[in-house]
Tab-separated table of C-alpha atoms and ligand atoms in Angstrom:
chain	number	residue	atom	x	y	z
A	1	MET	CA	0.000	0.000	0.000
A	2	SER	CA	2.690	2.482	0.987
A	3	GLU	CA	4.608	1.910	-2.212
A	4	VAL	CA	1.361	2.020	-4.147
A	5	ILE	CA	0.518	5.514	-2.891
A	6	TYR	CA	3.930	6.743	-3.825
A	7	ARG	CA	3.725	5.356	-7.352
A	8	LYS	CA	0.052	6.059	-7.853
A	9	TYR	CA	0.446	9.765	-7.205
A	10	ARG	CA	3.828	10.315	-8.747
A	11	PRO	CA	3.374	13.672	-10.544
A	12	LYS	CA	2.728	13.321	-14.270
A	13	PHE	CA	2.808	17.049	-14.986
A	14	PHE	CA	5.050	19.915	-13.920
A	15	LYS	CA	2.121	21.599	-12.219
A	16	GLU	CA	1.747	18.606	-9.898
A	17	VAL	CA	5.336	18.553	-8.708
A	18	VAL	CA	5.580	19.619	-5.075
A	19	GLY	CA	8.212	22.269	-4.310
A	20	GLN	CA	11.346	22.995	-6.429
A	21	ARG	CA	9.631	25.901	-8.144
A	22	PRO	CA	12.775	27.648	-9.482
A	23	ILE	CA	14.006	24.384	-11.025
A	24	LYS	CA	10.640	23.666	-12.626
A	25	ILE	CA	10.466	27.149	-14.132
A	26	THR	CA	13.982	26.913	-15.584
A	27	LEU	CA	13.380	23.483	-17.084
A	28	GLU	CA	10.037	24.548	-18.547
A	29	ASN	CA	11.651	27.617	-20.084
A	30	GLU	CA	14.398	25.533	-21.638
A	31	ILE	CA	11.831	23.187	-23.145
A	32	LEU	CA	9.821	26.095	-24.559
A	33	SER	CA	12.844	27.888	-25.989
A	34	GLY	CA	14.515	24.710	-27.190
A	35	ASN	CA	17.655	25.985	-25.534
A	36	LEU	CA	18.749	22.727	-23.962
A	37	ALA	CA	21.940	21.670	-22.246
A	38	HIS	CA	23.654	18.373	-23.101
A	39	ALA	CA	23.876	17.348	-19.486
A	40	TYR	CA	22.016	18.198	-16.321
A	41	LEU	CA	23.047	17.506	-12.764
A	42	PHE	CA	20.301	17.157	-10.172
A	43	VAL	CA	21.699	17.431	-6.657
A	44	GLY	CA	19.796	16.960	-3.423
A	45	THR	CA	18.732	14.641	-0.621
A	46	ARG	CA	16.517	11.668	-1.336
A	47	GLY	CA	12.813	12.050	-1.959
A	48	THR	CA	12.978	15.647	-3.134
A	49	GLY	CA	11.804	14.993	-6.688
A	50	LYS	CA	15.011	14.557	-8.707
A	51	THR	CA	13.969	11.417	-10.615
A	52	THR	CA	10.393	12.620	-10.933
A	53	LEU	CA	11.475	15.842	-12.618
A	54	ALA	CA	14.036	14.017	-14.760
A	55	ARG	CA	11.337	11.689	-16.135
A	56	LEU	CA	8.899	14.526	-16.660
A	57	PHE	CA	11.531	16.557	-18.481
A	58	ALA	CA	12.383	13.577	-20.698
A	59	ARG	CA	8.721	12.955	-21.470
A	60	SER	CA	8.026	16.589	-22.262
A	61	LEU	CA	10.893	16.561	-24.783
A	62	ASN	CA	9.436	13.488	-26.465
A	63	CYS	CA	5.722	14.251	-26.292
A	64	LEU	CA	4.087	14.305	-29.711
A	65	ASN	CA	1.166	16.515	-28.730
A	66	ARG	CA	2.690	19.156	-26.521
A	67	GLN	CA	0.837	22.481	-26.734
A	68	GLU	CA	2.819	25.272	-28.282
A	69	LYS	CA	3.149	27.512	-25.244
A	70	SER	CA	3.244	24.822	-22.601
A	71	ALA	CA	6.016	22.575	-21.345
A	72	GLU	CA	3.516	20.044	-20.001
A	73	PRO	CA	3.552	16.685	-21.795
A	74	CYS	CA	0.124	15.613	-23.000
A	75	GLY	CA	0.082	12.307	-21.158
A	76	GLN	CA	-1.945	10.700	-23.962
A	77	CYS	CA	0.203	10.316	-27.064
A	78	ALA	CA	2.040	7.112	-27.950
A	79	ASN	CA	5.335	8.446	-26.627
A	80	CYS	CA	3.856	9.691	-23.367
A	81	GLN	CA	2.181	6.344	-22.826
A	82	MET	CA	5.271	4.325	-23.642
A	83	ILE	CA	7.447	6.422	-21.366
A	84	LEU	CA	4.878	6.291	-18.554
A	85	ALA	CA	4.786	2.523	-18.916
A	86	GLY	CA	8.594	2.379	-18.849
A	87	ARG	CA	8.744	0.848	-22.332
A	88	SER	CA	10.327	3.673	-24.299
A	89	MET	CA	13.571	2.920	-26.145
A	90	ASP	CA	14.596	6.552	-25.880
A	91	ILE	CA	14.508	6.997	-22.146
A	92	ILE	CA	17.244	4.958	-20.529
A	93	GLU	CA	17.327	4.847	-16.772
A	94	ILE	CA	20.464	3.601	-15.112
A	95	ASP	CA	20.816	3.095	-11.410
A	96	ALA	CA	24.518	3.628	-10.870
A	97	ALA	CA	24.208	2.018	-7.465
A	98	SER	CA	23.752	-1.296	-9.268
A	99	ASN	CA	25.801	-0.619	-12.408
A	100	THR	CA	29.112	0.469	-11.085
A	101	GLY	CA	31.231	-1.425	-13.605
A	102	VAL	CA	32.843	0.395	-16.471
A	103	ASP	CA	31.485	-2.125	-18.965
A	104	ASN	CA	27.896	-1.402	-18.129
A	105	VAL	CA	28.443	2.258	-18.586
A	106	ARG	CA	30.205	1.661	-21.851
A	107	ASP	CA	27.405	-0.591	-23.110
A	108	ASN	CA	24.595	1.506	-21.827
A	109	ILE	CA	25.905	4.934	-22.532
A	110	ILE	CA	28.731	5.109	-25.011
A	111	ALA	CA	27.444	2.626	-27.553
A	112	ASN	CA	23.760	3.384	-27.113
A	113	SER	CA	24.172	7.147	-27.283
A	114	GLN	CA	25.566	6.868	-30.794
A	115	ILE	CA	22.291	5.397	-32.041
A	116	PRO	CA	19.844	8.190	-32.878
A	117	PRO	CA	16.607	8.396	-30.933
A	118	PHE	CA	13.852	6.045	-31.997
A	119	ASN	CA	11.500	8.993	-32.057
A	120	SER	CA	13.108	11.146	-34.717
A	121	GLN	CA	11.566	14.386	-33.400
A	122	GLY	CA	12.545	13.674	-29.855
A	123	TYR	CA	15.594	13.094	-27.716
A	124	LYS	CA	17.372	10.146	-26.278
A	125	VAL	CA	17.586	10.814	-22.543
A	126	PHE	CA	19.871	8.985	-20.154
A	127	ILE	CA	18.836	9.321	-16.544
A	128	ILE	CA	21.669	8.136	-14.312
A	129	ASP	CA	20.546	7.906	-10.706
A	130	GLU	CA	23.043	7.947	-7.825
A	131	VAL	CA	25.718	8.918	-10.337
A	132	HIS	CA	28.306	9.318	-7.570
A	133	MET	CA	28.390	5.517	-7.289
A	134	LEU	CA	30.091	5.107	-10.672
A	135	SER	CA	33.628	3.803	-10.549
A	136	LYS	CA	36.498	6.038	-11.567
A	137	SER	CA	36.851	4.369	-14.959
A	138	ALA	CA	33.094	4.581	-15.490
A	139	PHE	CA	33.283	8.316	-14.825
A	140	ASN	CA	36.063	8.568	-17.400
A	141	ALA	CA	33.955	6.805	-19.996
A	142	LEU	CA	31.037	9.125	-19.219
A	143	LEU	CA	33.287	12.147	-19.408
A	144	LYS	CA	34.444	11.199	-22.903
A	145	THR	CA	30.821	11.119	-24.044
A	146	LEU	CA	30.081	14.447	-22.401
A	147	GLU	CA	33.079	16.021	-24.081
A	148	GLU	CA	31.714	15.174	-27.509
A	149	PRO	CA	28.018	14.826	-26.931
A	150	PRO	CA	26.119	13.064	-29.712
A	151	LYS	CA	23.262	15.046	-31.217
A	152	LYS	CA	19.810	14.645	-29.737
A	153	VAL	CA	21.172	12.997	-26.611
A	154	ILE	CA	20.673	14.447	-23.133
A	155	PHE	CA	22.127	13.209	-19.881
A	156	ILE	CA	20.433	13.802	-16.552
A	157	LEU	CA	22.675	12.850	-13.666
A	158	ALA	CA	21.140	12.672	-10.204
A	159	THR	CA	23.051	12.439	-6.954
A	160	THR	CA	22.597	12.688	-3.230
A	161	GLU	CA	26.356	13.082	-2.709
A	162	ILE	CA	27.772	15.781	-4.927
A	163	ASN	CA	31.150	15.663	-3.155
A	164	LYS	CA	31.750	12.253	-4.728
A	165	VAL	CA	31.150	13.470	-8.283
A	166	PRO	CA	34.346	14.511	-10.133
A	167	GLU	CA	34.736	18.204	-10.837
A	168	THR	CA	35.316	17.432	-14.540
A	169	ILE	CA	31.811	15.980	-14.763
A	170	ILE	CA	30.185	18.725	-12.691
A	171	SER	CA	31.669	21.444	-14.875
A	172	ARG	CA	30.074	19.957	-17.990
A	173	CYS	CA	26.567	19.950	-16.555
A	174	GLN	CA	23.866	22.470	-15.856
A	175	ARG	CA	23.474	22.035	-12.133
A	176	PHE	CA	20.242	22.201	-10.119
A	177	ASP	CA	20.180	21.985	-6.355
A	178	PHE	CA	17.003	20.390	-5.023
A	179	ARG	CA	15.811	21.621	-1.662
A	180	LYS	CA	14.091	19.659	1.052
A	181	ILE	CA	10.329	19.990	0.691
A	182	PRO	CA	8.921	22.397	3.305
A	183	ASN	CA	6.525	20.856	5.834
A	184	LYS	CA	3.594	22.940	4.694
A	185	ASP	CA	3.999	21.706	1.121
A	186	ILE	CA	4.214	18.105	2.298
A	187	ILE	CA	1.056	18.548	4.389
A	188	LYS	CA	-0.729	20.114	1.418
A	189	ARG	CA	0.228	17.170	-0.778
A	190	LEU	CA	-0.830	14.600	1.850
A	191	THR	CA	-4.141	16.418	2.210
A	192	GLU	CA	-4.718	16.088	-1.539
A	193	ILE	CA	-3.891	12.395	-1.417
A	194	ILE	CA	-6.297	11.605	1.417
A	195	GLU	CA	-9.032	13.395	-0.504
A	196	TRP	CA	-8.340	11.253	-3.565
A	197	GLU	CA	-8.163	8.132	-1.416
A	198	LYS	CA	-11.347	9.166	0.399
A	199	VAL	CA	-9.954	8.540	3.847
A	200	GLN	CA	-10.012	10.704	6.937
A	201	VAL	CA	-6.744	11.473	8.640
A	202	PRO	CA	-6.622	14.024	11.471
A	203	GLU	CA	-4.509	17.066	10.688
A	204	ASN	CA	-2.140	16.505	13.590
A	205	ILE	CA	-1.254	13.092	12.208
A	206	LEU	CA	-0.494	14.638	8.825
A	207	SER	CA	1.799	17.191	10.418
A	208	GLU	CA	3.444	14.473	12.467
A	209	ILE	CA	4.081	12.500	9.258
A	210	ALA	CA	5.520	15.609	7.618
A	211	ARG	CA	7.772	16.272	10.590
A	212	ARG	CA	8.992	12.683	10.659
A	213	SER	CA	9.821	12.780	6.959
A	214	GLU	CA	12.240	15.690	7.280
A	215	GLY	CA	11.621	17.194	3.872
A	216	CYS	CA	11.505	13.867	2.035
A	217	LEU	CA	8.170	13.682	0.225
A	218	ARG	CA	8.653	10.033	-0.706
A	219	ASP	CA	8.993	9.073	2.966
A	220	ALA	CA	5.935	11.149	3.814
A	221	GLU	CA	3.834	9.464	1.126
A	222	SER	CA	5.094	6.081	2.161
A	223	LEU	CA	4.264	6.707	5.837
A	224	LEU	CA	0.824	7.972	4.875
A	225	GLY	CA	0.297	4.817	2.839
A	226	GLN	CA	1.176	2.664	5.821
A	227	VAL	CA	-1.111	4.639	8.112
A	228	ILE	CA	-3.983	4.338	5.636
A	229	SER	CA	-3.414	0.659	5.004
A	230	ILE	CA	-3.907	-0.329	8.640
A	231	SER	CA	-7.140	1.604	8.977
A	232	GLY	CA	-10.457	1.070	7.280
A	233	GLY	CA	-10.964	4.539	5.848
A	234	LYS	CA	-10.748	6.385	9.133
A	235	VAL	CA	-7.363	6.884	10.728
A	236	THR	CA	-7.325	7.424	14.458
A	237	GLU	CA	-4.370	8.501	16.536
A	238	GLU	CA	-4.305	5.104	18.138
A	239	LEU	CA	-4.021	3.351	14.797
A	240	ALA	CA	-1.513	5.869	13.501
A	241	SER	CA	0.673	5.266	16.527
A	242	LEU	CA	1.183	1.701	15.337
A	243	VAL	CA	3.071	3.062	12.354
A	244	LEU	CA	4.335	6.438	13.486
A	245	PRO	CA	6.636	6.442	16.435
A	246	SER	CA	4.378	8.472	18.666
A	247	SER	CA	5.715	11.656	20.115
A	248	ASN	CA	5.030	12.629	23.638
A	249	TRP	CA	5.511	16.361	23.308
A	250	GLN	CA	3.861	16.994	26.641
A	251	ALA	CA	6.547	14.880	28.289
A	252	VAL	CA	9.297	16.658	26.357
A	253	ASP	CA	7.933	20.017	27.479
A	254	SER	CA	7.668	18.839	31.096
A	255	LEU	CA	11.239	17.605	31.138
A	256	VAL	CA	12.525	20.901	29.757
A	257	GLU	CA	10.453	22.685	32.399
A	258	ALA	CA	11.957	20.528	35.152
A	259	LEU	CA	15.412	21.492	33.914
A	260	ARG	CA	14.440	25.132	33.817
A	261	VAL	CA	13.384	25.123	37.458
A	262	LYS	CA	16.439	22.995	38.175
A	263	ASN	CA	14.449	20.211	39.725
A	264	LEU	CA	16.603	17.185	39.165
A	265	SER	CA	14.493	14.680	41.048
A	266	THR	CA	11.412	15.612	39.028
A	267	ALA	CA	13.414	15.320	35.814
A	268	LEU	CA	14.736	11.868	36.676
A	269	ASN	CA	11.307	10.695	37.794
A	270	GLN	CA	9.809	11.816	34.515
A	271	ILE	CA	12.432	9.912	32.555
A	272	ASN	CA	11.849	6.749	34.543
A	273	ASN	CA	8.095	7.086	34.162
A	274	LEU	CA	8.594	7.143	30.391
A	275	VAL	CA	10.549	3.913	30.610
A	276	ASP	CA	7.880	2.341	32.818
A	277	GLU	CA	5.191	3.331	30.323
A	278	GLY	CA	7.162	1.592	27.605
A	279	SER	CA	7.943	4.764	25.639
A	280	ASP	CA	10.549	4.527	22.923
A	281	LEU	CA	13.351	6.561	24.470
A	282	SER	CA	15.251	6.972	21.213
A	283	VAL	CA	12.220	8.738	19.749
A	284	PHE	CA	11.863	10.774	22.918
A	285	MET	CA	15.486	11.867	22.812
A	286	ALA	CA	15.261	12.858	19.158
A	287	ASP	CA	12.157	14.909	19.994
A	288	PHE	CA	13.898	16.415	23.013
A	289	VAL	CA	16.814	17.549	20.840
A	290	ASN	CA	14.443	18.927	18.220
A	291	TYR	CA	12.469	20.836	20.862
A	292	ILE	CA	15.575	22.415	22.388
A	293	ARG	CA	16.872	23.298	18.956
A	294	GLN	CA	13.630	25.140	18.224
A	295	ILE	CA	14.060	27.067	21.484
A	296	MET	CA	17.591	28.001	20.451
A	297	LEU	CA	16.607	29.098	16.953
A	298	TYR	CA	13.666	31.113	18.205
A	299	LYS	CA	15.869	32.740	20.798
A	300	ILE	CA	18.425	33.764	18.174
A	301	ILE	CA	16.234	34.568	15.189
A	302	GLY	CA	13.215	35.893	17.048
A	303	PRO	CA	9.585	36.081	15.917
A	304	SER	CA	10.486	35.736	12.231
A	305	PHE	CA	11.551	32.150	12.937
A	306	VAL	CA	8.685	29.802	12.135
A	307	ILE	CA	8.433	27.153	14.831
A	308	ASP	CA	7.669	23.774	13.368
A	309	PHE	CA	4.972	22.690	15.854
A	310	ASP	CA	1.307	23.151	16.596
A	311	ASP	CA	0.048	26.209	18.474
A	312	ASN	CA	0.275	24.903	22.038
A	313	LEU	CA	3.812	23.694	21.631
A	314	THR	CA	4.792	26.835	19.790
A	315	GLN	CA	3.657	28.859	22.809
A	316	ALA	CA	5.604	26.591	25.158
A	317	ILE	CA	8.736	26.950	23.035
A	318	LYS	CA	8.450	30.735	22.911
A	319	LYS	CA	8.049	30.788	26.653
A	320	HIS	CA	11.105	28.620	27.200
A	321	ALA	CA	13.054	30.795	24.775
A	322	GLN	CA	12.394	33.686	27.151
A	323	ASP	CA	13.291	31.739	30.267
A	324	PHE	CA	16.537	30.093	29.204
A	325	LEU	CA	19.842	31.817	28.605
A	326	LEU	CA	21.292	31.079	25.179
A	327	GLU	CA	24.461	29.717	26.705
A	328	ASP	CA	22.448	27.250	28.794
A	329	ILE	CA	20.506	26.046	25.773
A	330	SER	CA	23.701	25.545	23.840
A	331	LYS	CA	25.242	23.733	26.802
A	332	LEU	CA	22.236	21.447	27.087
A	333	LEU	CA	22.350	20.589	23.375
A	334	ASN	CA	26.051	19.851	23.556
A	335	ILE	CA	25.632	17.590	26.554
A	336	ILE	CA	22.798	15.590	25.043
A	337	LEU	CA	24.561	15.168	21.706
A	338	GLU	CA	27.588	13.866	23.524
A	339	LYS	CA	25.432	11.441	25.545
A	340	LEU	CA	23.573	10.303	22.438
A	341	SER	CA	26.841	8.971	21.102
A	342	ILE	CA	26.847	6.400	23.896
A	343	LYS	CA	25.595	3.471	21.881
A	344	GLU	CA	26.037	0.576	24.225
A	345	THR	CA	24.261	0.880	27.510
A	346	ILE	CA	22.298	-1.697	29.423
A	347	ILE	CA	20.180	1.004	31.012
A	348	VAL	CA	18.396	2.771	28.194
A	349	GLN	CA	17.576	5.884	30.148
A	350	LEU	CA	21.117	6.460	31.378
A	351	PRO	CA	22.207	8.859	28.592
A	352	LEU	CA	19.176	11.049	29.217
A	353	GLU	CA	19.613	10.918	32.971
A	354	LEU	CA	23.262	11.871	32.653
A	355	THR	CA	22.282	14.751	30.403
A	356	CYS	CA	20.033	16.158	33.127
A	357	VAL	CA	22.560	15.609	35.901
A	358	GLU	CA	25.455	17.148	33.999
A	359	PHE	CA	23.422	20.073	32.775
A	360	LEU	CA	22.228	20.979	36.248
A	361	LEU	CA	25.628	20.393	37.815
A	362	ALA	CA	27.150	22.744	35.248
A	363	GLN	CA	24.482	25.313	36.053
A	364	ASP	CA	25.000	24.931	39.750
A	365	SER	CA	28.698	25.624	39.534
A	366	SER	CA	28.309	28.633	37.296
A	367	SER	CA	25.131	30.304	38.365
A	368	GLU	CA	25.607	32.839	41.052
A	369	LYS	CA	24.403	35.198	38.365
A	370	THR	CA	20.781	34.206	38.402
A	371	SER	CA	18.345	34.459	41.208
A	372	ASP	CA	16.877	31.088	40.237
A	373	PHE	CA	17.092	28.157	42.558
A	374	LYS	CA	20.331	26.360	42.242
A	375	ASN	CA	19.760	23.927	45.043
A	376	PHE	CA	18.261	21.115	43.071
A	377	GLN	CA	19.638	18.442	45.306
A	378	LYS	CA	17.126	17.137	47.710
A	379	GLU	CA	19.399	17.647	50.675
A	380	SER	CA	20.119	21.303	50.047
A	381	LYS	CA	17.041	23.145	51.091
A	382	LYS	CA	16.418	26.738	50.270
A	383	PRO	CA	14.803	28.134	53.364
A	384	LEU	CA	12.234	30.868	53.331
A	385	ASP	CA	13.797	34.270	53.188
A	386	GLY	CA	13.700	35.787	56.682
A	387	SER	CA	13.766	39.405	55.536
A	388	PRO	CA	11.290	41.884	57.076
A	389	GLU	CA	9.487	42.240	53.754
A	390	ILE	CA	8.936	38.491	53.453
A	391	LYS	CA	7.721	38.410	57.060
A	392	LYS	CA	5.338	41.217	56.295
A	393	LEU	CA	3.976	39.247	53.348
A	394	GLN	CA	3.677	36.097	55.425
A	395	ASN	CA	1.670	37.956	58.039
A	396	ASN	CA	-0.594	39.406	55.395
A	397	TRP	CA	-0.901	36.326	53.174
A	398	HIS	CA	-4.535	35.829	54.148
A	399	GLN	CA	-5.117	39.353	52.802
A	400	VAL	CA	-3.378	38.441	49.548
A	401	VAL	CA	-5.626	35.394	49.213
A	402	THR	CA	-8.788	37.311	50.110
A	403	ASN	CA	-8.012	40.084	47.624
A	404	ALA	CA	-7.242	37.537	44.954
A	405	LYS	CA	-10.699	36.024	45.457
A	406	THR	CA	-12.194	39.145	43.883
A	407	LEU	CA	-10.145	38.258	40.826
A	408	ASN	CA	-11.072	34.618	40.606
A	409	HIS	CA	-11.297	31.679	42.915
A	410	SER	CA	-8.768	29.459	41.269
A	411	VAL	CA	-6.096	32.154	41.564
A	412	ALA	CA	-6.973	32.505	45.230
A	413	MET	CA	-6.742	28.732	45.636
A	414	ILE	CA	-3.318	28.633	44.034
A	415	LEU	CA	-2.071	31.439	46.255
A	416	GLN	CA	-3.437	29.589	49.273
A	417	THR	CA	-1.113	26.712	48.427
A	418	SER	CA	1.843	28.980	47.591
A	419	HIS	CA	4.253	31.003	49.665
A	420	PRO	CA	6.488	34.044	49.303
A	421	LEU	CA	10.016	32.703	48.981
A	422	THR	CA	12.490	35.513	48.574
A	423	ILE	CA	12.585	39.158	47.728
A	424	GLU	CA	15.713	40.499	46.211
A	425	ARG	CA	16.244	43.781	44.443
A	426	ASN	CA	12.481	44.314	44.288
A	427	LEU	CA	11.844	40.938	42.705
A	428	LEU	CA	9.469	38.840	44.747
A	429	ILE	CA	9.590	35.126	44.070
A	430	ILE	CA	6.494	33.134	44.931
A	431	GLY	CA	7.083	29.425	45.506
A	432	LEU	CA	4.532	27.125	43.829
A	433	GLU	CA	3.682	23.497	44.227
A	434	TYR	CA	3.035	22.729	40.540
A	435	GLY	CA	4.311	24.005	37.213
A	436	PHE	CA	0.841	24.456	35.752
A	437	HIS	CA	-0.018	26.939	38.498
A	438	LYS	CA	2.598	29.217	37.029
A	439	GLU	CA	0.729	29.596	33.762
A	440	GLN	CA	-2.419	30.699	35.549
A	441	LEU	CA	-0.617	33.283	37.653
A	442	ASP	CA	1.451	34.516	34.734
A	443	ASN	CA	-1.713	35.410	32.847
A	444	LEU	CA	-1.363	39.138	32.159
A	445	SER	CA	-4.511	40.429	33.829
A	446	VAL	CA	-3.980	38.216	36.872
A	447	ARG	CA	-0.395	39.334	37.121
A	448	ASP	CA	-1.275	43.030	36.971
A	449	LYS	CA	-3.826	42.658	39.712
A	450	LEU	CA	-1.400	40.704	41.890
A	451	LEU	CA	1.249	43.386	41.424
A	452	THR	CA	-1.229	45.914	42.830
A	453	ILE	CA	-2.135	43.646	45.750
A	454	PHE	CA	1.508	43.146	46.703
A	455	ALA	CA	2.371	46.818	46.196
A	456	ASP	CA	-0.447	47.785	48.568
A	457	ILE	CA	0.815	45.469	51.285
A	458	LEU	CA	4.503	46.310	50.903
A	459	GLY	CA	3.945	49.995	50.285
A	460	LYS	CA	6.140	49.944	47.171
A	461	LYS	CA	6.181	48.653	43.623
A	462	ILE	CA	7.759	45.262	43.084
A	463	ASP	CA	8.181	42.763	40.297
A	464	LEU	CA	6.900	39.211	40.509
A	465	SER	CA	8.190	35.832	39.525
A	466	PHE	CA	6.504	32.468	40.054
A	467	GLU	CA	8.641	29.384	40.435
A	468	VAL	CA	8.021	25.776	41.285
A	469	ASP	CA	9.610	25.402	44.705
A	470	PRO	CA	11.863	22.316	44.701
A	471	ASN	CA	11.515	22.225	48.490
A	472	TYR	CA	7.847	22.880	48.388
A	473	ARG	CA	6.710	20.575	51.175
A	474	HIS	CA	9.300	21.670	53.651
A	475	ASN	CA	8.973	25.356	52.883
A	476	HIS	CA	5.202	25.383	52.788
A	477	GLN	CA	5.015	23.598	56.111
A	478	ASP	CA	7.399	26.150	57.486
A	479	PHE	CA	5.371	28.998	56.014
A	480	LYS	CA	2.050	27.699	57.263
A	481	GLY	CA	3.486	27.210	60.702
A	482	LYS	CA	4.679	30.781	60.954
A	483	ASN	CA	1.690	32.171	59.202
A	484	GLU	CA	-0.973	30.410	61.199
A	485	SER	CA	0.569	30.975	64.583
A	486	GLU	CA	1.038	34.646	63.913
A	487	VAL	CA	-2.325	35.109	62.307
A	488	GLY	CA	-3.778	33.114	65.183
A	489	ASP	CA	-2.154	35.480	67.625
A	490	ILE	CA	-3.551	38.473	65.845
A	491	LEU	CA	-7.016	36.975	65.730
A	492	LYS	CA	-6.826	36.159	69.381
A	493	THR	CA	-5.871	39.701	70.142
A	494	PHE	CA	-8.899	40.941	68.305
A	495	GLY	CA	-11.186	38.296	69.677
A	496	GLY	CA	-11.493	36.463	66.379
A	497	GLU	CA	-11.217	32.810	65.669
A	498	MET	CA	-9.353	30.824	63.107
A	499	LEU	CA	-11.393	28.777	60.709
B	501	ZN	ZN1	2.368	13.258	-25.111
């Protein structure tokens, strides 16, 4: 099925070819003007349309019914049909990967090219795929032919490894560099195919296929074929996950977040949970690297960089790009790439665990410069700041919570379970129990209101930061103890009662 899709929808006209617009336009113009080169060199990674365009080009040159102002072959005439069926005497395809001997090249190219094309109005076209695989003597034989090209003969050489093609050959060709197909173009093509196939595939699965294919349309079509073939017309995520290595982006995001707040035990727990759930860690690590790379690129290039993920993840990546220093991101990438090179390990999660440990150790030794928590080890507890301002906030925390209730109850609830941690150079850090609480408090309108509440209590303007407290239990216990006893005292004084 997968192969079928790929063959079934192989473009038969220039207008159907996905991507490679500049190359298409140049080739079409050459066909229309009749201004042809003797040899073409198509360079680019696999699955980017080199052979497809070579065949189309060859067919257009041999079509008997081509319209005057169009480069499109008709698709109907005897030549078109013969070429499409692979039976034409004038189109000779050679896979150099399986014809590396000089004799084959001599037979196939040198001798054959001297015979005029069967179709007297057309051209004899040699398409040599993976041309870099030719032996040195085979290249020499080819070069001789290119030096004195027979009339009405055109060579199209395709390669994925241009560095292995001799300069003498390259210089005799018109060269085209094929680009990887952009994700959006792949998704567009897959969408067309599922319409023709009359199957339903959720959009997120299509974008996952595109992402997995890394610019190779053939891989994308083949993956789509596999996904379709295991489902009866309706592809669900569950079914798709049988074919596509499923990505757990939520888990990737959580792990990055744990590293950001320097919570090593959370990070290691998350990794071990993945193993327990039977996740494919090699997929996870590849995703992890990809995610961090997107953070890095966004951080450097800024909003003009198009993040290659859906909206939720894009937001998460932008957020992390703000929170991480560039040098830390680069350090993290370097560490994980080094750990990924560890091939043999009995414990699959060890490379990832070591990445987290080394990254946070490196941060710990170098980070007096940030006010973030650096005490990620369980033993080293960051106590509550004992400054007068923090005490003042502790004593008035019930007021903070009550005022926040006017805003909304869930914010008040979160604050109830949080505590003021430190205040340093007018930056107040609130310690949270969970990472997702941060998002709610960071909401702009909530944040503004909280700034006012805190400014009222402290009698001055301050800035706010919300962090997951790695020593949450200990610190919150400590905070509640102080808070309740003091509040209790105050209530007693005024004849009130604690609830
Ligand atoms: Zn035709």
